[in-house]
């Protein structure tokens, strides 16, 4: 069995209904993360959102709360969105992997990065969300989301803040299956993960760079 793989592949209903997808994802056993996580943290936001934002995995707060980006990284994201002239209400927000991955240090649960098998096991859900929302702009937060959407050779450091055409990446995207790509067109903007901003030694500069990348998103949407 590949690294991180669970007992069975994700059983994703063929539907554009986010509530049906969300309900089905509660039962997902496609990787081993469901065992220790509290719940599946599916994406949230309107189906007609012009903007879709994809992060890595839910954190400790999101695992308990059941919604993406409600902890410290989410608060930073909201602040940066507002500074860039965007708002969470216009966005469908999700993660590449929908269960919290962690190890324990005493009572604390410490976040761990999902491995390639877990990212790949969860990808059918992300594909279905993308096909349901069909955003005009897709924002990719950090390396894990980039690996899931644009492939492992994509470098956020090189392309951050640059509006890219999905059509140029679709053929090689891991989201593309024999059924085709989940969407035909969108503008893709990659940027850093808000947790990386929080961890940065020069937090002010990292935050300013993050806001600048999101301003590029606002410009595309305007
Ligand atoms: N980090 C993420 O990537 N997603 C969340 O939902 C929370 C923190």
CSV table of C-alpha atoms and ligand atoms in Angstrom, one decimal:
chain,number,residue,atom,x,y,z
A,1,UNK,CA,0.0,0.0,0.0
A,2,UNK,CA,1.4,3.4,-0.9
A,3,UNK,CA,2.6,5.8,1.9
A,4,UNK,CA,-0.4,7.3,3.7
A,5,UNK,CA,-2.9,5.3,1.8
A,6,UNK,CA,-6.1,4.1,3.5
A,7,UNK,CA,-8.2,1.0,3.0
A,8,UNK,CA,-10.2,2.2,0.0
A,9,UNK,CA,-10.1,5.1,-2.5
A,10,UNK,CA,-12.3,8.1,-1.9
A,11,UNK,CA,-15.9,7.5,-2.9
A,12,UNK,CA,-16.9,10.8,-4.4
A,13,UNK,CA,-20.4,11.3,-5.7
A,14,UNK,CA,-20.8,12.7,-9.2
A,15,UNK,CA,-22.5,15.9,-8.2
A,16,UNK,CA,-21.9,19.6,-8.1
A,17,UNK,CA,-23.8,19.8,-4.8
A,18,UNK,CA,-21.3,20.9,-2.2
A,19,UNK,CA,-23.6,19.7,0.6
A,20,UNK,CA,-23.7,16.2,-0.9
A,21,UNK,CA,-20.0,16.2,-1.4
A,22,UNK,CA,-19.5,17.4,2.2
A,23,UNK,CA,-21.7,14.7,3.6
A,24,UNK,CA,-19.9,12.0,1.6
A,25,UNK,CA,-16.5,13.2,2.7
A,26,UNK,CA,-17.4,12.7,6.3
A,27,UNK,CA,-17.1,8.9,5.6
A,28,UNK,CA,-13.8,9.1,3.7
A,29,UNK,CA,-11.3,6.4,4.6
A,30,UNK,CA,-9.0,7.0,1.6
A,31,UNK,CA,-6.0,7.6,3.8
A,32,UNK,CA,-5.1,6.9,7.4
A,33,UNK,CA,-5.7,10.5,8.8
A,34,UNK,CA,-9.3,9.9,9.6
A,35,UNK,CA,-8.3,7.6,12.5
A,36,UNK,CA,-6.9,10.3,14.7
A,37,UNK,CA,-8.6,13.5,13.4
A,38,UNK,CA,-11.8,14.6,15.0
A,39,UNK,CA,-13.6,15.1,11.7
A,40,UNK,CA,-13.3,15.8,8.0
A,41,UNK,CA,-12.9,19.5,7.5
A,42,UNK,CA,-14.5,20.1,4.1
A,43,UNK,CA,-14.3,23.4,2.1
A,44,UNK,CA,-16.7,26.2,3.0
A,45,UNK,CA,-18.2,29.1,1.1
A,46,UNK,CA,-20.6,29.8,-1.7
A,47,UNK,CA,-20.8,27.5,-4.8
A,48,UNK,CA,-20.9,30.6,-7.0
A,49,UNK,CA,-17.8,32.1,-5.4
A,50,UNK,CA,-15.6,33.9,-8.0
A,51,UNK,CA,-12.6,33.0,-5.9
A,52,UNK,CA,-11.4,29.7,-4.5
A,53,UNK,CA,-8.6,29.5,-2.0
A,54,UNK,CA,-6.8,26.2,-1.2
A,55,UNK,CA,-4.6,25.6,1.8
A,56,UNK,CA,-2.8,22.6,3.1
A,57,UNK,CA,-4.6,20.7,5.9
A,58,UNK,CA,-6.9,21.8,8.7
A,59,UNK,CA,-5.0,22.7,11.9
A,60,UNK,CA,-5.8,22.0,15.6
A,61,UNK,CA,-8.5,24.7,15.8
A,62,UNK,CA,-10.1,23.7,12.4
A,63,UNK,CA,-10.1,20.0,13.4
A,64,UNK,CA,-12.3,20.8,16.4
A,65,UNK,CA,-14.3,23.5,14.7
A,66,UNK,CA,-15.0,21.6,11.5
A,67,UNK,CA,-14.4,24.6,9.2
A,68,UNK,CA,-11.3,25.6,7.3
A,69,UNK,CA,-9.0,28.5,8.3
A,70,UNK,CA,-10.7,29.5,11.6
A,71,UNK,CA,-7.5,29.4,13.6
A,72,UNK,CA,-4.4,31.8,13.7
A,73,UNK,CA,-3.6,31.2,10.0
A,74,UNK,CA,-7.2,31.9,9.1
A,75,UNK,CA,-7.2,35.2,11.0
A,76,UNK,CA,-4.1,36.3,9.2
A,77,UNK,CA,-5.6,35.2,5.9
A,78,UNK,CA,-8.7,37.3,6.6
A,79,UNK,CA,-6.7,40.3,7.5
A,80,UNK,CA,-4.5,40.0,4.4
A,81,UNK,CA,-7.6,39.5,2.2
A,82,UNK,CA,-9.2,42.6,3.6
A,83,UNK,CA,-6.0,44.6,3.0
A,84,UNK,CA,-5.9,43.5,-0.6
A,85,UNK,CA,-9.5,44.5,-1.1
A,86,UNK,CA,-10.9,41.0,-0.9
A,87,UNK,CA,-13.3,39.3,1.5
A,88,UNK,CA,-13.8,35.7,2.7
A,89,UNK,CA,-17.5,36.0,1.8
A,90,UNK,CA,-16.6,36.0,-1.9
A,91,UNK,CA,-14.4,32.9,-1.5
A,92,UNK,CA,-14.8,29.2,-1.3
A,93,UNK,CA,-12.0,28.1,1.0
A,94,UNK,CA,-10.7,24.6,1.3
A,95,UNK,CA,-7.6,22.5,1.8
A,96,UNK,CA,-5.6,20.0,-0.2
A,97,UNK,CA,-6.0,17.4,2.6
A,98,UNK,CA,-9.2,17.4,4.7
A,99,UNK,CA,-8.1,15.8,7.9
A,100,UNK,CA,-5.7,17.2,10.5
A,101,UNK,CA,-2.4,15.5,10.7
A,102,UNK,CA,-0.5,15.8,13.9
A,103,UNK,CA,1.7,14.2,16.6
A,104,UNK,CA,1.4,14.7,20.3
A,105,UNK,CA,3.9,16.5,22.5
A,106,UNK,CA,2.4,16.1,25.9
A,107,UNK,CA,-1.1,17.5,25.7
A,108,UNK,CA,-0.3,19.6,22.6
A,109,UNK,CA,-1.2,18.4,19.1
A,110,UNK,CA,1.6,19.4,16.7
A,111,UNK,CA,0.7,19.9,13.0
A,112,UNK,CA,2.5,17.7,10.5
A,113,UNK,CA,2.7,18.1,6.8
A,114,UNK,CA,0.7,15.5,4.8
A,115,UNK,CA,2.7,13.1,2.7
A,116,UNK,CA,2.4,12.5,-1.0
A,117,UNK,CA,0.1,9.5,-0.5
A,118,UNK,CA,-2.3,11.5,1.7
A,119,UNK,CA,-2.4,14.4,-0.7
A,120,UNK,CA,-3.1,12.1,-3.6
A,121,UNK,CA,-5.8,10.1,-1.6
A,122,UNK,CA,-7.6,13.4,-0.9
A,123,UNK,CA,-7.3,14.9,-4.3
A,124,UNK,CA,-10.6,13.5,-5.7
A,125,UNK,CA,-12.4,15.7,-3.2
A,126,UNK,CA,-10.5,18.8,-4.2
A,127,UNK,CA,-11.2,18.0,-7.9
A,128,UNK,CA,-14.9,17.7,-7.1
A,129,UNK,CA,-14.9,21.0,-5.2
A,130,UNK,CA,-13.2,22.7,-8.0
A,131,UNK,CA,-15.6,21.3,-10.6
A,132,UNK,CA,-18.5,22.4,-8.4
A,133,UNK,CA,-17.3,25.9,-7.8
A,134,UNK,CA,-15.6,26.7,-11.1
A,135,UNK,CA,-14.0,29.8,-9.7
A,136,UNK,CA,-12.7,32.6,-11.9
A,137,UNK,CA,-9.6,32.8,-9.8
A,138,UNK,CA,-7.9,29.9,-7.9
A,139,UNK,CA,-5.5,30.9,-5.1
A,140,UNK,CA,-3.0,28.3,-4.1
A,141,UNK,CA,-1.5,28.7,-0.6
A,142,UNK,CA,1.9,27.2,-0.2
A,143,UNK,CA,3.7,24.1,-1.4
A,144,UNK,CA,1.3,21.4,-0.5
A,145,UNK,CA,-1.6,23.0,-2.3
A,146,UNK,CA,0.7,23.7,-5.2
A,147,UNK,CA,1.8,20.1,-5.3
A,148,UNK,CA,-1.8,18.9,-5.3
A,149,UNK,CA,-3.0,21.3,-8.0
A,150,UNK,CA,0.0,22.1,-10.1
A,151,UNK,CA,2.3,19.2,-9.6
A,152,UNK,CA,5.4,18.6,-7.5
A,153,UNK,CA,7.7,20.5,-9.8
A,154,UNK,CA,5.8,23.8,-9.4
A,155,UNK,CA,7.7,26.3,-7.3
A,156,UNK,CA,5.7,28.9,-5.3
A,157,UNK,CA,8.9,30.9,-4.6
A,158,UNK,CA,9.3,31.4,-8.4
A,159,UNK,CA,5.8,32.0,-9.5
A,160,UNK,CA,4.1,33.7,-6.5
A,161,UNK,CA,1.8,36.6,-7.2
A,162,UNK,CA,1.8,36.0,-11.0
A,163,UNK,CA,-1.6,35.3,-12.6
A,164,UNK,CA,-1.2,32.1,-14.5
A,165,UNK,CA,-3.7,30.5,-16.9
A,166,UNK,CA,-5.1,27.2,-15.7
A,167,UNK,CA,-5.2,26.1,-19.3
A,168,UNK,CA,-1.4,26.1,-19.5
A,169,UNK,CA,-1.2,23.7,-16.5
A,170,UNK,CA,-4.3,21.6,-16.9
A,171,UNK,CA,-2.8,18.8,-19.0
A,172,UNK,CA,0.0,18.1,-16.5
A,173,UNK,CA,-2.1,18.9,-13.4
A,174,UNK,CA,-2.5,15.9,-11.0
A,175,UNK,CA,-6.2,17.1,-10.8
A,176,UNK,CA,-6.7,16.0,-14.4
A,177,UNK,CA,-8.0,12.5,-14.8
A,178,UNK,CA,-9.0,10.4,-17.8
A,179,UNK,CA,-12.3,12.3,-17.5
A,180,UNK,CA,-10.5,15.5,-18.2
A,181,UNK,CA,-9.6,18.5,-16.1
A,182,UNK,CA,-12.0,19.6,-13.4
A,183,UNK,CA,-12.4,23.0,-14.9
A,184,UNK,CA,-11.6,24.5,-18.4
A,185,UNK,CA,-10.4,27.9,-17.4
A,186,UNK,CA,-9.4,30.0,-14.5
A,187,UNK,CA,-6.6,32.2,-13.4
A,188,UNK,CA,-4.3,30.6,-10.9
A,189,UNK,CA,-2.3,32.7,-8.4
A,190,UNK,CA,0.1,30.9,-6.1
A,191,UNK,CA,1.3,32.5,-2.9
A,192,UNK,CA,2.8,31.6,0.5
A,193,UNK,CA,0.8,29.8,3.1
A,194,UNK,CA,-0.3,32.1,5.9
A,195,UNK,CA,1.3,29.8,8.5
A,196,UNK,CA,4.6,30.4,6.8
A,197,UNK,CA,4.0,34.1,7.3
A,198,UNK,CA,3.4,33.5,11.0
A,199,UNK,CA,6.6,31.4,11.3
A,200,UNK,CA,8.7,33.9,9.3
A,201,UNK,CA,11.6,35.6,11.0
A,202,UNK,CA,10.7,38.8,9.2
A,203,UNK,CA,7.0,38.5,9.7
A,204,UNK,CA,6.3,42.1,8.5
A,205,UNK,CA,8.1,41.6,5.2
A,206,UNK,CA,6.5,38.1,4.7
A,207,UNK,CA,3.1,39.6,5.4
A,208,UNK,CA,3.6,42.5,3.0
A,209,UNK,CA,4.6,40.0,0.3
A,210,UNK,CA,1.5,37.9,1.0
A,211,UNK,CA,-0.7,41.0,0.7
A,212,UNK,CA,1.0,42.1,-2.5
A,213,UNK,CA,0.3,38.6,-4.0
A,214,UNK,CA,-3.4,38.9,-3.0
A,215,UNK,CA,-3.6,42.3,-4.6
A,216,UNK,CA,-2.7,40.6,-7.9
A,217,UNK,CA,-5.8,38.4,-7.2
A,218,UNK,CA,-8.0,41.4,-6.5
A,219,UNK,CA,-6.8,43.0,-9.8
A,220,UNK,CA,-7.8,40.0,-11.8
A,221,UNK,CA,-11.2,39.9,-10.2
A,222,UNK,CA,-11.9,43.6,-10.6
B,1,LIG,N1,-3.9,25.8,7.6
B,1,LIG,C1,-4.4,25.3,6.4
B,1,LIG,O1,-3.8,25.1,5.4
B,1,LIG,N2,-5.7,25.1,6.4
B,1,LIG,C2,-6.5,25.4,7.4
B,1,LIG,O2,-7.7,25.2,7.3
B,1,LIG,C3,-5.9,25.9,8.6
B,1,LIG,C4,-4.6,26.1,8.7
